[in-house]
Amino acid sequence: MRIDIVSLFPEFVTQVAGHGVVGRAQERGLLALHGWNPRDHAEGNYRRVDDRPFGGGPGMVMLIDPLRACLAAARAADPAPAKVIYLSPQGMPLTQAKVRELAGEPRFILLCGRYEGIDERLVAAEVDEELSIGDYVLSGGELAAAVVVDAVARLQEGALNDAESAAQDSFAADGLLDCPHYTRPVEHELGTVPEVLMSGNHAGIARWRRQQALGRTWQRRPELLDEAALSAADRKLLEAFKAENP
Ligand code: ADE
């Protein structure tokens, strides 16, 4: 898949994405990232990309024309149609369901704002979707874009090795948090690994993990349980967890 990043600091996103799983996805040809800078499409000696807001107030607003020309260049670089996604705190919250949807697209364009934002007319004319990575304000959309790139890249077929399988992630299929994980040593001054995990009883291990996932979700994010489709067996496991962890 192809992701184009329109930003005053495109290298910020492409550099973050050069490491780990995302870097490997690029090396494996599963993901192509392309950065585009609106400053390269700005006019005049100063290559101005922003101006003061009408109505007054602090900060600067990104100009329509450099962004528009930049988006046009990004679109034209590949024949496949591309949605434009603007990262902003006013967007819909990014969820794993959204990540899965984006991961299935052949390409999309991430638009990063800086300063106070982008002229609303550009947003109205060019943006297909607005996404937020949480209810807090970043100084620009670049970190949010890097989050989207990472989450989408690791779902590309072949990006993860078997051992890193995405199937068991938090939110993977059923919207529950992940269970806890342990490795060697079994005995440590910080505690002992739960016995069931060393039992070799695969059904018992699966049941324990499911119960922990249900219990953690109940303890930490109970609202997620409203959306999760729990079986009768799940409800029993959760009731038992609640009884043990009042
Ligand atoms: N830009 C600034 N803050 C943001 C946020 N919370 N999510 C996405 N983009 C942003």
XYZ file of N, CA and C and ligand atoms in Angstrom:
748
model
N 0.830 -1.186 0.000
C 0.000 0.000 0.000
C 0.867 1.238 0.000
N 0.257 2.342 -0.437
C 1.011 3.586 -0.533
C 0.383 4.636 0.390
N 1.208 5.303 1.191
C 0.724 6.406 2.029
C 1.540 7.646 1.716
N 0.855 8.722 1.363
C 1.510 10.016 1.122
C 1.287 10.901 2.345
N 2.350 11.609 2.751
C 2.251 12.459 3.923
C 2.486 13.903 3.509
N 1.473 14.723 3.706
C 1.578 16.146 3.379
C 1.791 16.899 4.681
N 2.971 17.516 4.814
C 3.353 18.090 6.098
C 4.487 19.087 5.898
N 4.592 20.057 6.798
C 5.747 20.961 6.770
C 7.007 20.235 7.238
N 6.819 19.085 7.875
C 7.957 18.276 8.342
C 7.757 16.811 7.932
N 7.702 16.547 6.629
C 7.397 15.170 6.208
C 8.441 14.159 6.685
N 9.699 14.628 6.824
C 10.757 13.680 7.245
C 10.503 13.198 8.670
N 9.849 14.037 9.443
C 9.513 13.662 10.819
C 8.760 12.328 10.814
N 7.799 12.225 9.915
C 6.983 11.007 9.855
C 7.768 9.878 9.185
N 8.439 10.180 8.077
C 9.122 9.106 7.350
C 10.283 8.547 8.173
N 10.920 9.403 8.982
C 12.024 8.893 9.810
C 11.517 7.983 10.924
N 10.453 8.410 11.590
C 9.882 7.545 12.643
C 9.518 6.188 12.033
N 9.019 6.234 10.811
C 8.530 5.012 10.157
C 9.657 4.174 9.564
N 10.884 4.619 9.731
C 12.002 3.868 9.166
C 12.467 2.734 10.062
N 11.922 2.660 11.267
C 12.414 1.687 12.251
C 11.431 0.545 12.470
N 11.939 -0.519 13.039
C 11.092 -1.620 13.524
C 10.203 -2.226 12.448
N 8.994 -2.563 12.870
C 8.063 -3.274 11.984
C 7.739 -2.444 10.742
N 7.575 -1.135 10.918
C 7.194 -0.293 9.775
C 8.349 -0.192 8.784
N 9.576 -0.063 9.314
C 10.751 -0.030 8.456
C 10.864 -1.325 7.658
N 10.614 -2.428 8.360
C 10.698 -3.736 7.709
C 9.608 -3.889 6.649
N 8.407 -3.380 6.941
C 7.312 -3.457 5.956
C 7.719 -2.714 4.683
N 8.440 -1.612 4.839
C 8.905 -0.874 3.654
C 9.963 -1.677 2.904
N 10.895 -2.237 3.664
C 11.946 -3.047 3.022
C 11.342 -4.230 2.266
N 10.261 -4.769 2.816
C 9.630 -5.935 2.177
C 8.709 -5.526 1.026
N 8.636 -4.223 0.763
C 7.811 -3.759 -0.348
C 6.324 -3.786 -0.060
N 5.944 -3.860 1.219
C 4.524 -3.917 1.583
C 3.939 -2.532 1.755
N 4.816 -1.563 1.936
C 4.382 -0.195 2.231
C 5.354 0.770 1.563
N 4.786 1.773 0.857
C 5.617 2.845 0.299
C 5.150 4.156 0.905
N 6.062 4.871 1.538
C 5.733 6.168 2.151
C 6.356 7.272 1.321
N 5.576 8.333 1.087
C 6.107 9.463 0.326
C 5.754 10.750 1.045
N 6.745 11.574 1.303
C 6.527 12.851 1.979
C 6.401 13.991 0.983
N 5.526 14.940 1.298
C 5.297 16.115 0.452
C 5.248 17.346 1.339
N 5.999 18.393 0.924
C 6.050 19.598 1.753
C 5.344 20.766 1.057
N 4.290 21.315 1.669
C 3.577 22.445 1.051
C 4.495 23.645 0.787
N 5.579 23.732 1.531
C 6.504 24.855 1.294
C 7.092 24.790 -0.123
N 7.242 23.582 -0.647
C 7.752 23.432 -2.017
C 6.739 23.933 -3.048
N 5.515 24.187 -2.604
C 4.470 24.658 -3.523
C 4.022 26.069 -3.169
N 4.817 26.756 -2.341
C 4.475 28.120 -1.925
C 5.162 29.119 -2.844
N 4.509 30.278 -3.004
C 5.010 31.311 -3.920
C 5.916 32.291 -3.183
N 6.700 33.026 -3.953
C 7.442 34.170 -3.419
C 8.746 33.789 -2.757
N 9.536 34.844 -2.461
C 10.853 34.612 -1.862
C 10.747 33.929 -0.514
N 9.690 34.251 0.211
C 9.581 33.721 1.579
C 8.883 32.366 1.632
N 8.329 31.951 0.523
C 7.616 30.660 0.472
C 6.672 30.512 1.668
N 5.817 31.486 1.757
C 4.927 31.561 2.898
C 3.863 30.462 2.881
N 3.669 29.827 4.008
C 2.670 28.732 4.090
C 1.562 29.026 5.093
N 1.667 30.189 5.789
C 0.673 30.479 6.819
C 0.435 31.986 6.906
N -0.624 32.354 7.608
C -0.933 33.774 7.790
C -1.775 33.928 9.052
N -1.972 35.209 9.452
C -2.717 35.444 10.695
C -4.203 35.119 10.505
N -4.864 34.704 11.565
C -6.284 34.344 11.433
C -7.180 35.586 11.323
N -8.137 35.549 10.424
C -9.171 36.588 10.415
C -9.929 36.516 11.730
N -10.304 37.682 12.243
C -11.018 37.723 13.520
C -10.074 37.850 14.692
N -8.767 37.770 14.410
C -7.772 37.951 15.465
C -7.527 36.678 16.246
N -6.720 36.815 17.276
C -6.385 35.641 18.093
C -4.968 35.190 17.831
N -4.499 34.282 18.692
C -3.106 33.840 18.607
C -2.886 32.850 17.466
N -1.628 32.639 17.137
C -1.272 31.569 16.213
C -1.470 31.935 14.761
N -1.129 31.008 13.916
C -1.180 31.202 12.479
C -2.020 30.088 11.865
N -2.579 30.410 10.693
C -3.422 29.431 10.001
C -2.754 29.074 8.683
N -2.742 27.815 8.331
C -2.091 27.397 7.084
C -2.907 27.847 5.878
N -2.205 28.389 4.893
C -2.829 28.947 3.682
C -3.407 27.852 2.788
N -4.444 28.229 2.037
C -5.085 27.266 1.139
C -4.152 26.824 0.009
N -3.576 27.787 -0.702
C -2.969 27.451 -2.000
C -1.763 26.520 -1.947
N -0.789 26.743 -1.037
C 0.331 25.787 -1.013
C -0.132 24.365 -0.676
N -1.111 24.258 0.212
C -1.615 22.930 0.581
C -2.363 22.285 -0.585
N -3.112 23.111 -1.280
C -3.915 22.582 -2.383
C -3.010 22.060 -3.499
N -1.976 22.858 -3.807
C -1.039 22.446 -4.859
C -0.275 21.197 -4.423
N 0.063 21.159 -3.157
C 0.808 20.016 -2.629
C -0.051 18.744 -2.685
N -1.315 18.872 -2.290
C -2.224 17.717 -2.343
C -2.417 17.247 -3.784
N -2.499 18.211 -4.713
C -2.675 17.845 -6.125
C -1.458 17.074 -6.615
N -0.274 17.509 -6.211
C 0.951 16.813 -6.625
C 0.981 15.404 -6.045
N 0.601 15.284 -4.767
C 0.598 13.964 -4.127
C -0.398 13.031 -4.818
N -1.589 13.543 -5.100
C -2.606 12.729 -5.789
C -2.105 12.245 -7.134
N -1.476 13.184 -7.882
C -1.077 12.885 -9.262
C 0.102 11.916 -9.335
N 0.766 11.693 -8.217
C 1.954 10.833 -8.237
C 1.611 9.356 -8.427
N 0.327 9.016 -8.303
C -0.083 7.617 -8.471
C -1.497 7.613 -9.040
N -1.778 6.716 -9.982
C -3.111 6.732 -10.608
C -4.247 6.277 -9.684
N -3.934 5.514 -8.634
C -5.013 5.030 -7.754
C -5.627 6.210 -7.004
N -6.964 6.234 -6.899
C -7.591 7.325 -6.141
C -7.210 7.234 -4.660
N -7.071 8.394 -4.020
C -6.648 8.401 -2.612
C -7.542 9.305 -1.792
N -8.043 8.765 -0.674
C -8.745 9.596 0.316
C -7.749 10.522 0.965
N -8.211 11.721 1.348
C -7.367 12.623 2.130
C -7.865 12.593 3.571
N -6.966 12.264 4.476
C -7.298 12.178 5.899
C -6.537 13.256 6.647
N -7.273 14.129 7.287
C -6.666 15.235 8.036
C -6.582 14.837 9.507
N -5.374 14.923 10.070
C -5.189 14.599 11.486
C -5.454 15.857 12.298
N -6.420 15.780 13.193
C -6.719 16.950 14.022
C -7.466 16.515 15.268
N -7.383 17.304 16.335
C -8.120 16.922 17.555
C -9.632 16.980 17.368
N -10.105 17.601 16.275
C -11.550 17.664 16.017
C -12.061 16.434 15.274
N -11.144 15.526 14.913
C -11.535 14.369 14.112
C -12.250 13.298 14.903
N -12.749 12.294 14.192
C -13.318 11.118 14.846
C -12.170 10.342 15.490
N -12.424 9.706 16.640
C -11.332 8.971 17.289
C -10.837 7.800 16.442
N -9.527 7.654 16.383
C -8.928 6.503 15.688
C -9.158 5.253 16.532
N -9.696 4.217 15.912
C -9.933 2.946 16.608
C -9.269 1.832 15.807
N -9.155 0.657 16.416
C -8.569 -0.470 15.688
C -9.455 -0.854 14.496
N -10.773 -0.652 14.627
C -11.667 -0.941 13.494
C -11.334 -0.009 12.329
N -11.078 1.250 12.641
C -10.704 2.221 11.591
C -9.358 1.845 10.979
N -8.430 1.432 11.848
C -7.108 1.023 11.363
C -7.252 -0.144 10.383
N -8.107 -1.111 10.745
C -8.313 -2.267 9.852
C -8.875 -1.814 8.512
N -9.814 -0.872 8.563
C -10.413 -0.366 7.327
C -9.346 0.295 6.450
N -8.533 1.166 7.056
C -7.497 1.863 6.290
C -6.456 0.889 5.749
N -6.169 -0.148 6.533
C -5.144 -1.114 6.122
C -5.543 -1.832 4.828
N -6.850 -1.837 4.528
C -7.318 -2.495 3.310
C -7.342 -1.589 2.088
N -7.027 -0.318 2.253
C -7.038 0.626 1.124
C -5.736 0.488 0.321
N -5.806 0.678 -0.991
C -4.549 0.632 -1.763
C -3.654 1.838 -1.481
N -4.275 2.975 -1.179
C -3.479 4.166 -0.834
C -4.349 5.193 -0.130
N -3.727 6.095 0.640
C -4.403 7.281 1.164
C -3.370 8.358 1.465
N -3.867 9.565 1.675
C -2.993 10.717 1.926
C -3.266 11.226 3.340
N -2.217 11.399 4.126
C -2.358 11.963 5.468
C -1.957 13.430 5.427
N -2.862 14.282 5.862
C -2.618 15.721 5.859
C -2.381 16.185 7.294
N -1.193 16.771 7.516
C -0.824 17.204 8.862
C -0.888 18.725 8.944
N -1.594 19.216 9.956
C -1.643 20.661 10.174
C -0.601 21.067 11.193
N -0.223 22.327 11.143
C 0.637 22.919 12.178
C -0.032 24.211 12.607
N 0.536 24.895 13.518
C -0.014 26.164 13.980
C -1.439 25.955 14.508
N -2.295 26.934 14.303
C -3.651 26.816 14.864
C -4.547 25.906 14.034
N -4.103 25.620 12.820
C -4.926 24.764 11.972
C -4.789 25.135 10.518
N -5.753 24.693 9.737
C -5.746 24.881 8.288
C -6.989 25.693 7.926
N -6.862 26.559 6.947
C -8.029 27.332 6.478
C -9.190 26.361 6.211
N -10.337 26.646 6.828
C -11.465 25.708 6.797
C -11.943 25.420 5.369
N -11.725 26.376 4.450
C -12.188 26.141 3.075
C -11.420 25.002 2.414
N -10.122 24.918 2.749
C -9.317 23.794 2.218
C -9.826 22.471 2.801
N -10.109 22.495 4.100
C -10.607 21.278 4.753
C -11.921 20.850 4.088
N -12.829 21.818 3.889
C -14.143 21.488 3.308
C -14.006 20.943 1.888
N -13.064 21.483 1.122
C -12.973 21.100 -0.288
C -12.164 19.830 -0.521
N -11.184 19.570 0.317
C -10.209 18.515 -0.023
C -10.197 17.323 0.925
N -10.726 17.515 2.126
C -10.559 16.460 3.137
C -11.757 15.505 3.116
N -11.470 14.213 3.070
C -12.535 13.211 3.094
C -12.873 12.775 4.509
N -11.852 12.773 5.358
C -12.051 12.286 6.732
C -11.133 13.034 7.663
N -11.589 13.240 8.906
C -10.736 13.870 9.911
C -10.599 12.879 11.055
N -9.365 12.620 11.476
C -9.121 11.632 12.538
C -8.325 12.247 13.670
N -8.676 11.874 14.891
C -7.941 12.289 16.088
C -7.354 11.060 16.758
N -6.155 11.191 17.324
C -5.607 10.037 18.057
C -5.871 10.147 19.549
N -6.646 11.128 19.981
C -6.997 11.198 21.397
C -7.397 12.602 21.789
N -8.010 12.702 22.969
C -8.509 13.996 23.426
C -7.423 14.790 24.128
N -6.428 15.178 23.364
C -5.363 16.052 23.832
C -4.841 16.758 22.592
N -4.122 17.843 22.787
C -3.696 18.639 21.640
C -2.192 18.504 21.441
N -1.816 18.048 20.257
C -0.405 17.985 19.865
C -0.068 19.268 19.116
N 1.219 19.545 18.957
C 1.570 20.782 18.262
C 1.505 20.631 16.752
N 1.185 19.468 16.284
C 0.998 19.264 14.852
C 0.496 17.858 14.606
N 0.107 17.591 13.379
C -0.468 16.286 13.065
C 0.562 15.192 12.814
N 1.864 15.544 12.824
C 2.885 14.571 12.398
C 2.936 13.331 13.294
N 2.904 13.545 14.610
C 2.951 12.370 15.498
C 1.718 11.503 15.281
N 0.584 12.143 15.084
C -0.655 11.391 14.835
C -0.535 10.613 13.523
N 0.055 11.240 12.504
C 0.229 10.548 11.220
C 1.141 9.340 11.401
N 2.198 9.510 12.212
C 3.112 8.386 12.454
C 2.375 7.245 13.152
N 1.459 7.590 14.032
C 0.651 6.569 14.725
C -0.194 5.794 13.708
N -0.836 6.519 12.806
C -1.673 5.862 11.792
C -0.810 4.952 10.913
N 0.344 5.468 10.470
C 1.229 4.680 9.600
C 1.648 3.396 10.305
N 2.036 3.503 11.563
C 2.489 2.317 12.310
C 1.373 1.288 12.437
N 0.203 1.763 12.872
C -0.907 0.837 13.136
C -1.360 0.137 11.854
N -1.323 0.868 10.739
C -1.777 0.317 9.460
C -0.708 -0.604 8.861
N 0.561 -0.202 8.999
C 1.658 -0.974 8.394
C 1.726 -2.378 8.985
N 1.555 -2.480 10.302
C 1.735 -3.792 10.932
C 0.614 -4.771 10.582
N -0.490 -4.249 10.012
C -1.565 -5.141 9.569
C -1.391 -5.597 8.122
N -0.384 -5.070 7.428
C -0.177 -5.526 6.053
C 0.277 -6.988 6.086
N -0.313 -7.769 5.208
C 0.036 -9.196 5.130
C 1.547 -9.353 4.974
N 2.172 -10.069 5.905
C 3.613 -10.306 5.797
C 4.474 -9.299 6.554
N 3.848 -8.299 7.173
C 4.641 -7.291 7.899
C 5.146 -7.845 9.228
N 4.305 -8.626 9.885
C 4.699 -9.202 11.172
C 5.210 -10.619 10.965
N 6.207 -10.992 11.749
C 6.612 -12.399 11.757
C 5.577 -13.164 12.574
N 5.564 -14.491 12.429
C 4.574 -15.307 13.132
C 4.525 -14.975 14.616
N 5.708 -14.827 15.197
C 5.800 -14.618 16.641
C 5.160 -13.292 17.066
N 4.989 -12.385 16.114
C 4.441 -11.064 16.463
C 2.963 -10.962 16.087
N 2.375 -12.088 15.727
C 1.016 -12.124 15.198
C 0.089 -11.047 15.753
N -0.603 -10.389 14.844
C -1.515 -9.311 15.240
C -2.831 -9.858 15.778
N -3.062 -11.159 15.577
C -4.372 -11.715 15.912
C -4.676 -11.607 17.402
N -3.636 -11.623 18.232
C -3.875 -11.625 19.671
C -3.776 -10.244 20.309
N -3.535 -9.222 19.500
C -3.421 -7.870 20.051
C -4.674 -7.465 20.806
N -4.508 -6.488 21.700
C -5.677 -5.840 22.272
C -6.540 -5.333 21.125
N -7.824 -5.448 21.243
C -8.794 -4.972 20.256
C -8.805 -5.811 18.984
N -7.986 -6.886 18.947
C -7.781 -7.582 17.674
C -9.097 -7.942 17.011
N -9.860 -8.800 17.628
C -11.054 -9.250 16.939
C -12.291 -8.809 17.691
N -12.203 -8.839 19.007
C -13.421 -8.710 19.779
C -13.450 -7.466 20.652
N -12.480 -6.568 20.490
C -12.518 -5.312 21.230
C -12.174 -5.423 22.696
N -11.491 -6.513 23.095
C -11.064 -6.644 24.490
C -9.597 -6.248 24.629
N -9.179 -5.877 25.840
C -7.763 -5.649 26.110
C -7.038 -6.998 26.146
N -5.740 -6.917 25.988
C -4.915 -8.130 25.947
C -4.710 -8.683 27.362
N -4.424 -9.965 27.439
C -4.093 -10.599 28.732
C -2.635 -10.274 29.088
N -2.229 -10.496 30.361
C -0.815 -10.276 30.708
C 0.085 -11.375 30.118
N 1.355 -11.031 29.952
C 2.336 -11.969 29.382
C 3.510 -12.129 30.330
N 4.122 -13.307 30.301
C 5.275 -13.618 31.174
C 6.331 -14.356 30.386
N 7.595 -14.174 30.798
C 8.662 -15.002 30.241
C 9.605 -15.401 31.369
N 10.725 -16.044 31.042
C 11.629 -16.529 32.086
C 12.265 -15.394 32.889
N 12.630 -15.597 34.130
C 12.547 -16.840 34.899
C 11.174 -17.027 35.539
N 10.875 -18.279 35.887
C 9.600 -18.595 36.531
C 9.532 -17.931 37.907
N 10.595 -18.091 38.649
C 10.653 -17.487 39.998
C 11.514 -16.237 39.922
N 10.993 -15.165 40.470
C 11.749 -13.910 40.478
C 11.361 -13.168 41.741
N 12.234 -12.302 42.216
C 11.857 -11.571 43.437
C 10.611 -10.712 43.222
N 10.281 -10.416 41.965
C 9.065 -9.634 41.692
C 7.822 -10.499 41.576
N 8.008 -11.811 41.656
C 6.830 -12.674 41.629
C 7.061 -13.943 40.834
N 6.016 -14.785 40.823
C 6.076 -16.093 40.155
C 5.112 -16.085 38.971
N 5.470 -16.779 37.916
C 4.604 -16.874 36.734
C 3.381 -17.722 37.096
N 2.172 -17.311 36.698
C 0.969 -18.116 36.987
C 1.153 -19.562 36.512
N 0.797 -20.478 37.401
C 1.103 -21.884 37.178
C 0.492 -22.439 35.891
N -0.715 -22.012 35.602
C -1.428 -22.574 34.445
C -0.615 -22.402 33.158
N 0.177 -21.333 33.075
C 0.928 -21.061 31.846
C 2.038 -22.081 31.617
N 2.426 -22.776 32.689
C 3.475 -23.790 32.541
C 2.891 -25.190 32.529
N 1.553 -25.305 32.506
C 0.907 -26.608 32.674
C 0.928 -27.438 31.394
N 1.116 -26.777 30.245
C 1.025 -27.515 28.983
C -0.410 -27.835 28.588
N -1.356 -27.426 29.420
C -2.778 -27.659 29.141
C -3.295 -26.503 28.282
N -3.347 -26.745 26.961
C -3.642 -25.642 26.039
C -5.021 -25.045 26.243
N -5.997 -25.916 26.524
C -7.359 -25.410 26.752
C -7.387 -24.573 28.032
N -6.686 -25.054 29.058
C -6.630 -24.317 30.330
C -5.959 -22.973 30.155
N -4.884 -22.950 29.360
C -4.153 -21.694 29.112
C -5.053 -20.716 28.353
N -5.733 -21.229 27.328
C -6.610 -20.364 26.524
C -7.720 -19.781 27.410
N -8.258 -20.623 28.326
C -9.337 -20.153 29.209
C -8.804 -19.073 30.149
N -7.631 -19.318 30.708
C -7.023 -18.342 31.633
C -6.785 -17.002 30.912
N -6.255 -17.080 29.703
C -5.965 -15.842 28.950
C -7.252 -15.080 28.632
N -8.258 -15.839 28.243
C -9.543 -15.208 27.933
C -10.098 -14.524 29.191
N -9.996 -15.218 30.309
C -10.520 -14.656 31.561
C -9.748 -13.396 31.951
N -8.432 -13.437 31.776
C -7.623 -12.257 32.100
C -7.982 -11.089 31.180
N -8.181 -11.373 29.903
C -8.548 -10.318 28.952
C -9.890 -9.697 29.346
N -10.835 -10.552 29.692
C -12.152 -10.061 30.118
C -12.025 -9.249 31.407
N -11.255 -9.785 32.361
C -11.116 -9.136 33.663
C -10.419 -7.786 33.557
N -9.360 -7.739 32.772
C -8.649 -6.471 32.601
C -9.520 -5.426 31.933
N -10.279 -5.879 30.945
C -11.158 -4.947 30.246
C -12.197 -4.403 31.232
N -12.728 -5.276 32.057
C -13.713 -4.859 33.074
C -13.072 -3.868 34.056
N -11.830 -4.162 34.486
C -11.171 -3.288 35.473
C -10.785 -1.938 34.885
N -10.259 -1.961 33.643
C -9.633 -0.751 33.106
C -10.499 0.023 32.124
N -11.270 -0.696 31.305
C -12.065 -0.036 30.265
C -13.444 -0.680 30.188
N -14.216 -0.595 31.286
C -15.491 -1.335 31.314
C -16.423 -0.978 30.151
N -16.296 0.220 29.619
C -17.204 0.605 28.521
C -16.982 -0.254 27.271
N -15.782 -0.838 27.136
C -15.520 -1.690 25.972
C -16.351 -2.972 26.014
N -16.709 -3.393 27.240
C -17.493 -4.629 27.362
C -18.892 -4.463 26.777
N -19.396 -3.227 26.759
C -20.734 -2.999 26.200
C -20.786 -3.363 24.725
N -19.664 -3.118 24.033
C -19.616 -3.354 22.582
C -19.187 -4.774 22.242
N -18.522 -5.445 23.207
C -17.967 -6.768 22.903
C -19.085 -7.806 22.897
N -19.019 -8.720 21.940
C -20.024 -9.778 21.873
C -19.552 -10.925 22.753
N -20.036 -10.963 24.004
C -19.582 -11.982 24.946
C -20.479 -13.215 24.892
N -19.839 -14.383 24.897
C -20.601 -15.636 24.923
C -21.018 -15.927 26.367
N -21.856 -16.930 26.529
C -22.261 -17.337 27.884
C -21.026 -17.773 28.671
N -20.097 -18.461 28.002
C -18.872 -18.914 28.681
C -18.034 -17.707 29.132
N -17.969 -16.683 28.269
C -17.231 -15.459 28.632
C -17.825 -14.839 29.901
N -19.141 -14.788 29.939
C -19.799 -14.147 31.105
C -19.480 -14.903 32.389
N -19.454 -16.218 32.284
C -19.113 -17.038 33.459
C -17.677 -16.764 33.898
N -16.767 -16.709 32.925
C -15.357 -16.437 33.250
C -15.231 -15.081 33.924
N -15.956 -14.103 33.397
C -15.874 -12.750 33.952
C -16.458 -12.707 35.369
N -17.569 -13.392 35.575
C -18.160 -13.418 36.924
C -17.173 -14.026 37.923
N -16.509 -15.098 37.507
C -15.527 -15.740 38.389
C -14.368 -14.775 38.662
N -13.931 -14.055 37.647
C -12.849 -13.072 37.827
C -13.280 -11.994 38.819
N -14.498 -11.533 38.653
C -15.004 -10.469 39.543
C -15.042 -10.970 40.995
N -15.460 -12.215 41.167
C -15.555 -12.770 42.517
C -14.160 -12.850 43.159
N -13.149 -13.149 42.315
C -11.781 -13.262 42.846
C -11.097 -11.911 42.984
N -11.594 -10.919 42.286
C -10.966 -9.589 42.303
C -12.013 -8.517 42.602
N -12.533 -8.541 43.834
C -13.652 -7.633 44.125
C -13.203 -6.152 44.112
N -3.154 17.287 15.830
C -3.079 17.922 17.011
N -3.601 17.183 17.983
C -4.038 16.024 17.417
C -4.689 14.871 17.896
N -5.023 14.727 19.177
N -4.984 13.905 17.024
C -4.687 14.042 15.728
N -4.071 15.109 15.202
C -3.750 16.098 16.041
